[in-house]
Backbone as JSON, one array per atom type, in Angstrom:
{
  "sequence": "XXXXXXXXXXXXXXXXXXXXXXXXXXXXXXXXXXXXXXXXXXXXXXXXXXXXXXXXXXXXXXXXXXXXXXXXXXXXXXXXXXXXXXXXXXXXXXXXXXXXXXXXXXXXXXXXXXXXXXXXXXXXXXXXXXXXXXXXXXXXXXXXXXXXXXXXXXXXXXXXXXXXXXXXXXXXXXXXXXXXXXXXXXXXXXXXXXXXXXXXXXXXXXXXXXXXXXXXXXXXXXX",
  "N": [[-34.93, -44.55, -18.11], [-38.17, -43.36, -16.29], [-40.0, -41.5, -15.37], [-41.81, -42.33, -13.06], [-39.52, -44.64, -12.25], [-37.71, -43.25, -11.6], [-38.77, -42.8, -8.51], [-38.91, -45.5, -7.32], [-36.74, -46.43, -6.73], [-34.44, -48.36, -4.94], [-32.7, -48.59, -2.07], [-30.48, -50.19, -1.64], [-29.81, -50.58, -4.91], [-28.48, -48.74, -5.31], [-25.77, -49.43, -4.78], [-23.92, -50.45, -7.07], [-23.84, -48.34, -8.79], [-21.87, -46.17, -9.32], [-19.18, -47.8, -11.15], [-16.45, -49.22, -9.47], [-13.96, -49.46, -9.96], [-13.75, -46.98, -10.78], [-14.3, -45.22, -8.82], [-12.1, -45.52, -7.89], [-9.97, -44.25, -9.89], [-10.81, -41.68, -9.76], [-10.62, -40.81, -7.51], [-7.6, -41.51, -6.4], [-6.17, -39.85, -8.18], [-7.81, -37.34, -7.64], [-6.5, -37.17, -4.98], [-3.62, -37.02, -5.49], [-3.35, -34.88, -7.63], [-4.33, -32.75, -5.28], [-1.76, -33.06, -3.72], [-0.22, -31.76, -5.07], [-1.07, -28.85, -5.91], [-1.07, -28.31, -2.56], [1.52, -28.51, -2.49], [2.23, -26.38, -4.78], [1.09, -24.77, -3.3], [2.53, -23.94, -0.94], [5.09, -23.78, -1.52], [4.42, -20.94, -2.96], [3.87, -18.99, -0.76], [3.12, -16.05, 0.47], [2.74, -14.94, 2.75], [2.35, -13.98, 6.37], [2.11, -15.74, 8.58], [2.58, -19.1, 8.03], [0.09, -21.86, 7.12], [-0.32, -24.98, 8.01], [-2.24, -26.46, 7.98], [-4.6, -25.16, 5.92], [-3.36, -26.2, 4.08], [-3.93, -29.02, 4.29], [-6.59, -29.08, 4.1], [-6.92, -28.3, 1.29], [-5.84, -30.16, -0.3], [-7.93, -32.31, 0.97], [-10.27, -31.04, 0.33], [-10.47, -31.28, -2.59], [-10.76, -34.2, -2.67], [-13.09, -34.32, -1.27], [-14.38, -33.08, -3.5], [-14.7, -34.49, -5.48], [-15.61, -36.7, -4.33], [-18.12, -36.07, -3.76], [-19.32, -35.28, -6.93], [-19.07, -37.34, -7.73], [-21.12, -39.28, -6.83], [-23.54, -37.21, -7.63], [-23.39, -37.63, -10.21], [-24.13, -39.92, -10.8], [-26.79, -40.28, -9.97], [-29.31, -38.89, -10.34], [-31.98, -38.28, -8.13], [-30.44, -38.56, -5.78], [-28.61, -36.29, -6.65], [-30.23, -34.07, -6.8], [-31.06, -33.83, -4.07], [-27.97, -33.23, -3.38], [-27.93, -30.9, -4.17], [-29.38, -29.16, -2.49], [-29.51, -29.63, -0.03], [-25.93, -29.06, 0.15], [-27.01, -26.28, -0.22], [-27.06, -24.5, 2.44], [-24.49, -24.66, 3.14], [-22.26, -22.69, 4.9], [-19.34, -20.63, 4.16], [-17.69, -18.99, 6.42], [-15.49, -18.88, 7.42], [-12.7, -16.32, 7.6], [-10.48, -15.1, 4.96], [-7.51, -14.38, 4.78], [-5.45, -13.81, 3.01], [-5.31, -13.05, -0.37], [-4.61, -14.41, -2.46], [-5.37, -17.13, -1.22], [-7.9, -17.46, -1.86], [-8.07, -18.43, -4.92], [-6.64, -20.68, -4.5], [-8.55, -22.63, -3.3], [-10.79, -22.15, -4.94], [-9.47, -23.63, -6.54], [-8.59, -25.98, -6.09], [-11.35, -26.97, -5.53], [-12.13, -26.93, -8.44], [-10.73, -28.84, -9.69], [-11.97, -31.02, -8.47], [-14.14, -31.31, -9.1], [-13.7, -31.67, -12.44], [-12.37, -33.45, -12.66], [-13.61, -35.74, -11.42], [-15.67, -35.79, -13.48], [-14.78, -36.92, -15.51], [-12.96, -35.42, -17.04], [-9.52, -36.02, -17.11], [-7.63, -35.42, -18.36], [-7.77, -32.7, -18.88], [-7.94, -32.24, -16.33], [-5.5, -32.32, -15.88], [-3.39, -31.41, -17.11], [-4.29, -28.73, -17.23], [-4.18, -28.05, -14.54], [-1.11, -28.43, -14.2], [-0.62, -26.29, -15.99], [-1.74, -24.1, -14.12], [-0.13, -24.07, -12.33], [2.25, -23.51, -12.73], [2.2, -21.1, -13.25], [1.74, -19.99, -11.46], [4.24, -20.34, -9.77], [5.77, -19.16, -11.35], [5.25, -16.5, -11.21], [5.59, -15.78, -8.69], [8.47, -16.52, -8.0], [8.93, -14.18, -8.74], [10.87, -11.4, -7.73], [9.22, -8.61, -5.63], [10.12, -5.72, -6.98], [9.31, -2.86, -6.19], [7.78, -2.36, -3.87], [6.09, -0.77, -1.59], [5.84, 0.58, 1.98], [4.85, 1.61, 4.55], [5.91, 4.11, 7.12], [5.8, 4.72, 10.36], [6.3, 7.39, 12.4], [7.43, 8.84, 15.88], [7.74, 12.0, 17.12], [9.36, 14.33, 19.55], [9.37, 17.38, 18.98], [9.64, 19.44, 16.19], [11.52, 20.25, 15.1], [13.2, 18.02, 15.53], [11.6, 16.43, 14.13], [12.34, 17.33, 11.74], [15.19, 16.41, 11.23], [15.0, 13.83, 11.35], [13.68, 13.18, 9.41], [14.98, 14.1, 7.39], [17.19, 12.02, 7.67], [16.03, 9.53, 7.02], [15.15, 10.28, 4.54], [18.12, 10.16, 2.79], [18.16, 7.42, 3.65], [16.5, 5.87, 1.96], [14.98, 4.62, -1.1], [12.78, 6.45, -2.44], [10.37, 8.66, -1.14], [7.32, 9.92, 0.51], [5.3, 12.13, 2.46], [2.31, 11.05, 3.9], [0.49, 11.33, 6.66], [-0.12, 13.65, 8.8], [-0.14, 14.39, 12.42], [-0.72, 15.86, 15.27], [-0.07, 16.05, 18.86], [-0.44, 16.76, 22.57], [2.71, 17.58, 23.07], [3.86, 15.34, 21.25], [4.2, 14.47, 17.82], [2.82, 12.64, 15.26], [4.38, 11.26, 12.38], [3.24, 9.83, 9.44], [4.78, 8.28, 6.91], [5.09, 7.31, 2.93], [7.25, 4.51, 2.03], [9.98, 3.66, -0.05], [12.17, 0.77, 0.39], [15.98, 0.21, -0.16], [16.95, -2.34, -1.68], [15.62, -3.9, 0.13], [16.31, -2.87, 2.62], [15.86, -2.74, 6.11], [17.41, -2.04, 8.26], [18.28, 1.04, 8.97], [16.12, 1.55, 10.22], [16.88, 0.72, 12.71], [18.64, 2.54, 13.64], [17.74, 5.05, 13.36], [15.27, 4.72, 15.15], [16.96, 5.34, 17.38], [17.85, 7.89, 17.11], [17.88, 11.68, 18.49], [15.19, 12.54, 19.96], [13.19, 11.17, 18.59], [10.73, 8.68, 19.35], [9.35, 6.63, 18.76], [8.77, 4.22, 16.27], [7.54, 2.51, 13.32], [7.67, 0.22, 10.92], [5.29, -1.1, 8.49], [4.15, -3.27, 6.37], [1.89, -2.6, 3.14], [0.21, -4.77, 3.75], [-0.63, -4.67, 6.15], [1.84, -6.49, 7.22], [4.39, -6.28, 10.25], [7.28, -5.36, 9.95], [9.17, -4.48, 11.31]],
  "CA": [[-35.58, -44.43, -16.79], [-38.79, -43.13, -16.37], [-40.35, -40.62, -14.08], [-41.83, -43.69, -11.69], [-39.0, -45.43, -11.98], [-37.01, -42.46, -10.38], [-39.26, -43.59, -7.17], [-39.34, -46.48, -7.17], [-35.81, -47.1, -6.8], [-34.16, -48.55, -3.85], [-31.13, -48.35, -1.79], [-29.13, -51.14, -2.55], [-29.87, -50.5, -6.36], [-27.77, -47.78, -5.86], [-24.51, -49.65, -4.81], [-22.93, -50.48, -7.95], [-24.07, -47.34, -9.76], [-20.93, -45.91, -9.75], [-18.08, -48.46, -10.56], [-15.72, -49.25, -8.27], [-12.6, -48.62, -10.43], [-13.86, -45.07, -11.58], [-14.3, -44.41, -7.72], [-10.42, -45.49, -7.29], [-9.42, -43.9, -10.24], [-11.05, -40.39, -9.33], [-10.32, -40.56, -5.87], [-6.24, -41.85, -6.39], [-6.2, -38.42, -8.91], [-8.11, -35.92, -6.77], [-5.16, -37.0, -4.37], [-2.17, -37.07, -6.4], [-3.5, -33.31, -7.77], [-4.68, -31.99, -4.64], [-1.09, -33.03, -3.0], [0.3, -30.8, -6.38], [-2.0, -27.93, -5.13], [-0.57, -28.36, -1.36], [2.79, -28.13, -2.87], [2.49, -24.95, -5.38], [0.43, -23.43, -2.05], [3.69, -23.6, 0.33], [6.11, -22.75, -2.43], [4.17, -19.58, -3.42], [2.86, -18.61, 0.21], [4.28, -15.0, 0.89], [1.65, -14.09, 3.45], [3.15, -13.35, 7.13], [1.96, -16.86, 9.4], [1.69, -20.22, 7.16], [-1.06, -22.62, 7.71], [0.43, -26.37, 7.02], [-3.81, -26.74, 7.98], [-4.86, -24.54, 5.14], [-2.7, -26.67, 2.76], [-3.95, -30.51, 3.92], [-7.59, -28.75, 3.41], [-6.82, -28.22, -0.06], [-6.11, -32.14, -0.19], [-9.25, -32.94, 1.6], [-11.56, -30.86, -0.45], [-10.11, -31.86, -4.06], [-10.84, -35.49, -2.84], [-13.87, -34.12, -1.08], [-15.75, -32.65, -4.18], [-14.41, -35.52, -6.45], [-16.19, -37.98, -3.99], [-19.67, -35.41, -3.82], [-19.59, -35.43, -8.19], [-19.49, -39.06, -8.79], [-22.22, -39.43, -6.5], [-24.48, -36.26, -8.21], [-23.52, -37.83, -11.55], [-24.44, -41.35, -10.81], [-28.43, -40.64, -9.41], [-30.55, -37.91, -10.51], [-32.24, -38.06, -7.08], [-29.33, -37.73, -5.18], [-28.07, -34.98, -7.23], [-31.2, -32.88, -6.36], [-30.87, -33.62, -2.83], [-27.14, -32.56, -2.76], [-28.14, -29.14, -4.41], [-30.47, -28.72, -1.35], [-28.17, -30.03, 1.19], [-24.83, -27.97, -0.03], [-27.5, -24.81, -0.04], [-27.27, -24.29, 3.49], [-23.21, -24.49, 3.6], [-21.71, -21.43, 4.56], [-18.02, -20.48, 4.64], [-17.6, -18.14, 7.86], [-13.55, -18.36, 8.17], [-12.05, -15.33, 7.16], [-9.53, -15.41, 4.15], [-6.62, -13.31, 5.28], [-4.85, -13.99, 1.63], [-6.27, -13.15, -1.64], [-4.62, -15.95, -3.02], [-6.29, -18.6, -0.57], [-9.4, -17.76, -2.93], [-7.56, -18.99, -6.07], [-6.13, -22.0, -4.24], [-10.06, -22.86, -2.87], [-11.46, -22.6, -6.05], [-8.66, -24.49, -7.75], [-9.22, -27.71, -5.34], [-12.88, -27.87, -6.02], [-12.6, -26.79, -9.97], [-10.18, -30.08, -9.99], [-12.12, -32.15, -8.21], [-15.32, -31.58, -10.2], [-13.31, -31.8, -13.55], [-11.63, -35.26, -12.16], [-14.9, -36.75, -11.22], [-16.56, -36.13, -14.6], [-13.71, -37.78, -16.15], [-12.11, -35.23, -17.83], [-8.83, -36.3, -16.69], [-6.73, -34.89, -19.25], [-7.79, -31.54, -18.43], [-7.71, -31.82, -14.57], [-3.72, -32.69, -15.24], [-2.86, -30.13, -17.63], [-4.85, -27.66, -16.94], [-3.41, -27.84, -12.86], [0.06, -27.91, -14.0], [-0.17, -25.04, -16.25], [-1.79, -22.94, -12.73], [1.33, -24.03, -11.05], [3.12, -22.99, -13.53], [2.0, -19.65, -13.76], [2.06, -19.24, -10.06], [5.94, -20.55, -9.25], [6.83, -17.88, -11.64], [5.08, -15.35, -10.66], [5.78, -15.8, -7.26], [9.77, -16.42, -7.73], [9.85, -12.7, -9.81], [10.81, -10.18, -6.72], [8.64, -7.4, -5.68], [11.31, -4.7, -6.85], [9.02, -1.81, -5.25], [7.33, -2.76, -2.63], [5.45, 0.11, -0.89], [5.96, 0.75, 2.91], [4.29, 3.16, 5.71], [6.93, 4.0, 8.29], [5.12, 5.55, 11.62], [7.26, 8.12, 13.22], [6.92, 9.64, 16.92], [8.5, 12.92, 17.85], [8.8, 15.18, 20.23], [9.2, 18.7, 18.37], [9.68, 20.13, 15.15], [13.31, 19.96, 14.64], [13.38, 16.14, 15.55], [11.14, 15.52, 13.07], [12.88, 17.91, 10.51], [16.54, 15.92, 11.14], [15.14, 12.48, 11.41], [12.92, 13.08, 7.82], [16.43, 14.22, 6.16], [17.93, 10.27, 7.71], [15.0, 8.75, 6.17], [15.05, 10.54, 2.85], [19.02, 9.5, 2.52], [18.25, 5.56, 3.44], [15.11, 4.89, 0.93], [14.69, 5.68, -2.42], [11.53, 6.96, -2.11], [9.18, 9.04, 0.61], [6.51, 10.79, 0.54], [4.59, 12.18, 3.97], [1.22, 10.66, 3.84], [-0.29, 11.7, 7.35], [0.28, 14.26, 10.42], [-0.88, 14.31, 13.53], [0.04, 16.51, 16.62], [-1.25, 16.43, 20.17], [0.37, 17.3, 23.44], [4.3, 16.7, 23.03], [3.87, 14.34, 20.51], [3.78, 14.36, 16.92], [3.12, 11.33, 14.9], [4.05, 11.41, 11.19], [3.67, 8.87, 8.47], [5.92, 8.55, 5.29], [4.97, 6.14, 2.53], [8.63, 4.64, 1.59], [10.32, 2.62, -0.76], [13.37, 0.65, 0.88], [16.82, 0.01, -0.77], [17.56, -3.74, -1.18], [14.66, -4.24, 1.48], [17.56, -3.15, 4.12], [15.47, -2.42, 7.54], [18.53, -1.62, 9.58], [18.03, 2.2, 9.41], [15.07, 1.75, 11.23], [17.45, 0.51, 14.37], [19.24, 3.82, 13.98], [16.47, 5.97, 13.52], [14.84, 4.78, 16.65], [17.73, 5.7, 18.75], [18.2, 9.45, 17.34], [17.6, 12.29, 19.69], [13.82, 13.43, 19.71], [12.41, 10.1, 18.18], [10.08, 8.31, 20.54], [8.73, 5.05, 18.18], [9.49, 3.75, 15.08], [7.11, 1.45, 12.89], [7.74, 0.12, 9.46], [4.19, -1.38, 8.4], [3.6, -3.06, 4.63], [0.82, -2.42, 3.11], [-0.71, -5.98, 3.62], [-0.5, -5.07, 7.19], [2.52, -7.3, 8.13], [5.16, -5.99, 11.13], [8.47, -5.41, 9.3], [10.0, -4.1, 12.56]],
  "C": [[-36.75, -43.47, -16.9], [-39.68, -42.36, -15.2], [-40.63, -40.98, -12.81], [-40.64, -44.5, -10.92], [-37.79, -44.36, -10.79], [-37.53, -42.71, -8.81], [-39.63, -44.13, -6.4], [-37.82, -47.66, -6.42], [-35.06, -47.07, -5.42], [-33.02, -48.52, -3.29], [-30.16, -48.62, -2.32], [-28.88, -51.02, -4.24], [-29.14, -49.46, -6.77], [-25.97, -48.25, -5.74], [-23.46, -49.56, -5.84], [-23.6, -49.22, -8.92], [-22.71, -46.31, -10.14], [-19.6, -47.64, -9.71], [-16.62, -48.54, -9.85], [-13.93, -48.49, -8.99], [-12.25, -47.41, -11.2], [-13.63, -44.6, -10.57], [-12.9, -44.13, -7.61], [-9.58, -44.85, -8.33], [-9.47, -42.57, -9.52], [-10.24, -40.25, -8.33], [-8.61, -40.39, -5.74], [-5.78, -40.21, -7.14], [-6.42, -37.3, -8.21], [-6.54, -36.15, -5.4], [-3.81, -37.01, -4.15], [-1.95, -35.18, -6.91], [-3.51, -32.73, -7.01], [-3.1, -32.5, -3.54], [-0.18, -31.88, -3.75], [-0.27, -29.5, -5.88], [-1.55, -27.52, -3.96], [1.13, -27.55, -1.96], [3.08, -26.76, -3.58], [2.41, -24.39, -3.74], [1.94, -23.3, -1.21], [4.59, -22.65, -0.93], [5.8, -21.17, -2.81], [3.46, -18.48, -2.31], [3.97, -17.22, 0.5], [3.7, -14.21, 2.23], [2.83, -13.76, 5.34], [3.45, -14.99, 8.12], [1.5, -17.99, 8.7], [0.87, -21.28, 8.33], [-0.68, -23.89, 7.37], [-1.35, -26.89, 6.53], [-4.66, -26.6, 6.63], [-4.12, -26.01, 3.73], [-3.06, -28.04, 2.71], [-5.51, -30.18, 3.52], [-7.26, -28.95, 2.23], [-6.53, -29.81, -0.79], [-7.41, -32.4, -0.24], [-10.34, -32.46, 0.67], [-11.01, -31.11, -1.98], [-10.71, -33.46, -4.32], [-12.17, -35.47, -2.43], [-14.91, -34.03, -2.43], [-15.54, -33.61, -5.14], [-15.68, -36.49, -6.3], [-18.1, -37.47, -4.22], [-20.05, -35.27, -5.34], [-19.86, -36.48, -8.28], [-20.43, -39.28, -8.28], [-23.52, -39.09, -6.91], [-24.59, -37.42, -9.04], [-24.07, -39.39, -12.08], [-26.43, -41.7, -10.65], [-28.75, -39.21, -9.58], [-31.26, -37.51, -9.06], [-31.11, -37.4, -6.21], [-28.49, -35.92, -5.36], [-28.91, -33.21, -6.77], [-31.29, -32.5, -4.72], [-29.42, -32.97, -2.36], [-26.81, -31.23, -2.91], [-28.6, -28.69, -3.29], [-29.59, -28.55, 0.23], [-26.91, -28.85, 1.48], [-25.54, -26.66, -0.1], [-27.53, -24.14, 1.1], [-25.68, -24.23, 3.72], [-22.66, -23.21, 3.69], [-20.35, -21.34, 4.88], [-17.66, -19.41, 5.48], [-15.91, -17.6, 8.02], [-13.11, -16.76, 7.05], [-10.94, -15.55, 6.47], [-8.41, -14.35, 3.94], [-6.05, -12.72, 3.48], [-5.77, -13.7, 0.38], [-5.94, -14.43, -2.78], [-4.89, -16.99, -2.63], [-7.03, -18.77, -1.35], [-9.16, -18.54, -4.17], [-7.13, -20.5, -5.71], [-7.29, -23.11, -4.01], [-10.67, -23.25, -4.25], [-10.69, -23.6, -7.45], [-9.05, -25.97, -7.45], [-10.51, -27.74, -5.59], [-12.89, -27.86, -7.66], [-12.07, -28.58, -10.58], [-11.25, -31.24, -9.65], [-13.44, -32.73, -8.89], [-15.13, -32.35, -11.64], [-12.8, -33.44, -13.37], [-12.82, -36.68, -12.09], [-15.59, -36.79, -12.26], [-15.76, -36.37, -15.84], [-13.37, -36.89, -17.17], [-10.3, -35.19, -17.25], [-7.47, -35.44, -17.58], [-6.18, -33.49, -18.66], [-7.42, -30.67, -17.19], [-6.04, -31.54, -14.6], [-3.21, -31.47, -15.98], [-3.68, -28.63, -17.42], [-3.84, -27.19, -14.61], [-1.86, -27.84, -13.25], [0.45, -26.58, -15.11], [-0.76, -24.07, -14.89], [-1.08, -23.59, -12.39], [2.01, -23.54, -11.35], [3.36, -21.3, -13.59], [2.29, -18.92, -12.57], [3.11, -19.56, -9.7], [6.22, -19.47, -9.95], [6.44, -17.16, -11.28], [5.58, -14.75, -9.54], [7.54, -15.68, -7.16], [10.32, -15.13, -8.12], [10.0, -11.63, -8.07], [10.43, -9.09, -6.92], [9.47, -6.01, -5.43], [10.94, -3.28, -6.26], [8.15, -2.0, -4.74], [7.23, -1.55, -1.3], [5.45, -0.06, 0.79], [5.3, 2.11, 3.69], [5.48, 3.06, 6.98], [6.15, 5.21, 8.83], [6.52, 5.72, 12.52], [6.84, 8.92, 14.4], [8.18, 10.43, 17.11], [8.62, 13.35, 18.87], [8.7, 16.69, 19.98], [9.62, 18.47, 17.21], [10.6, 20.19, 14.65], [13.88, 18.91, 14.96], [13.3, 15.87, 14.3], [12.18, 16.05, 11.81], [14.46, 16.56, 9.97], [16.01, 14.82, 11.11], [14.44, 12.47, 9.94], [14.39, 13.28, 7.07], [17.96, 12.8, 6.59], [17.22, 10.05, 7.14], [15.18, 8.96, 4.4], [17.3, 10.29, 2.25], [19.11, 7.64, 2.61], [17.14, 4.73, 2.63], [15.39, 5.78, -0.48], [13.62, 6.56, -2.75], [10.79, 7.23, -1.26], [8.55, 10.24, -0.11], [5.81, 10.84, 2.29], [2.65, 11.84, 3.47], [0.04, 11.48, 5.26], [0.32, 12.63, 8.39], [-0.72, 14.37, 11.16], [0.05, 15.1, 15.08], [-0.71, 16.45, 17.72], [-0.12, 16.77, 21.26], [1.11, 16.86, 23.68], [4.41, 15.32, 22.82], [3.36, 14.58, 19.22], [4.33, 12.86, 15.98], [2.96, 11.72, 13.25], [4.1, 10.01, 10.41], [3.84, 8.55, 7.13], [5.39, 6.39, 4.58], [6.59, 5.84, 2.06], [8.88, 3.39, 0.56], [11.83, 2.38, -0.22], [14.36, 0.43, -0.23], [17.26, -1.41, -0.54], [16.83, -4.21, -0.25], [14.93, -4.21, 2.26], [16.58, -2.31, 4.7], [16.29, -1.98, 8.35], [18.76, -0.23, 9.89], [17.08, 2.44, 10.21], [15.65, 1.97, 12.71], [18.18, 1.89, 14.69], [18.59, 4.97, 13.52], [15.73, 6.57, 14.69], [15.96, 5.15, 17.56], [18.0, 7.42, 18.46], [17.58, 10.63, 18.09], [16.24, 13.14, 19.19], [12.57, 12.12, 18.76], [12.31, 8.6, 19.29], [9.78, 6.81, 19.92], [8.96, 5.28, 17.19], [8.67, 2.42, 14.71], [6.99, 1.07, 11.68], [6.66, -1.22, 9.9], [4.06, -1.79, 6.74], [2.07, -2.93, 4.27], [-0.24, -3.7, 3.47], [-0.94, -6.02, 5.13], [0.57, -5.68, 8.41], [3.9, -6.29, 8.92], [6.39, -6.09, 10.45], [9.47, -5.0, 10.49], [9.48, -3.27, 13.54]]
}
């Protein structure tokens, strides 16, 4: 092809430029993988509120960037126009998870690799990352860091309710104080026993303790 002939060339001349049973292979693949993808994502989701949304995305764009490669890879023109095009896309949503990012860039790395027919790669390469993430994910986080927010009302509350605390965790340290008028708020980083929460319920009821908030570090409401 020849520099003219790049524009010279006409619509229809682009129909059969990809064939039809590369489209249906790709395409049948990006959604056989990207349902594999869906599936690690639930199994390994530890975050606080799942998204079933989040997980048919990861479908959609595997089959998505499959269908936007064969197209690049088929027309030179095109290809330049969908650099231009996709330069203006921006992603805005907020990614609560740090592993959404890994799951994101796994569905498009597939769907690129799928569409330029390395097929081999797309399959083994995606079930060793599943692989790596079921185990990871099934090993339990044996210390698992906690902030527990404590309200008093004097000085010998806090003293007796810090010596419950330091008998029901294995670990505390006091991280912050804060006093203002008949109210002091302290907060202890902790490590629980067995992940048992139920001292919290008898914490909050002892005499001179006003609130009670166990907080992990990722943010999520433990009680």
């Amino acid at each position: 092809m020849t520099f003219n002939d790049i524009f010279k060339t006409r619509f229809l001349e682009n129909v059969n430029s990809v064939p039809l049973l590369d489209m249906a292979i790709a395409m049948v693949l990006a959604f056989v993988v990207g349902l594999f993808i869906f599936y690690v994502y639930k199994k390994t989701y530890s975050g606080v509120m799942y998204s079933s949304s989040f997980g048919v995305t990861l479908i959609a764009l595997t089959m998505i960037t499959a269908l936007i490669i064969l197209a690049v890879t088929s027309n030179i023109v095109l290809s330049l126009g969908m650099v231009g095009a996709l330069s203006i896309v921006r992603f805005r949503t907020a990614i609560k998870e740090p592993s959404d990012i890994a799951f994101l860039f796994w569905s498009i790395a597939v769907g690129i690799v799928l569409a330029a027919g390395l097929i081999p790669l797309a399959l083994f390469g995606s079930l060793m990352i599943g692989a790596v993430l079921l185990f990871f994910s099934s090993r339990s986080i044996t210390d698992q860091p906690y902030i527990l927010v404590v309200h008093y009302e004097n000085q010998e509350d806090e003293n007796d309710a810090y010596q419950y605390i330091i008998s029901n965790v294995s670990k505390s340290a006091i991280k912050s104080k804060s006093i203002t008028n008949h109210l002091i708020e302290v907060n202890y980083e902790v490590r629980l026993i067995n992940d048992n929460t139920n001292f919290i319920n008898d914490l909050s009821t002892m005499p001179g303790v006003l609130h009670t908030v166990l907080v992990s570090y990722n943010g999520d409401y433990m009680s």
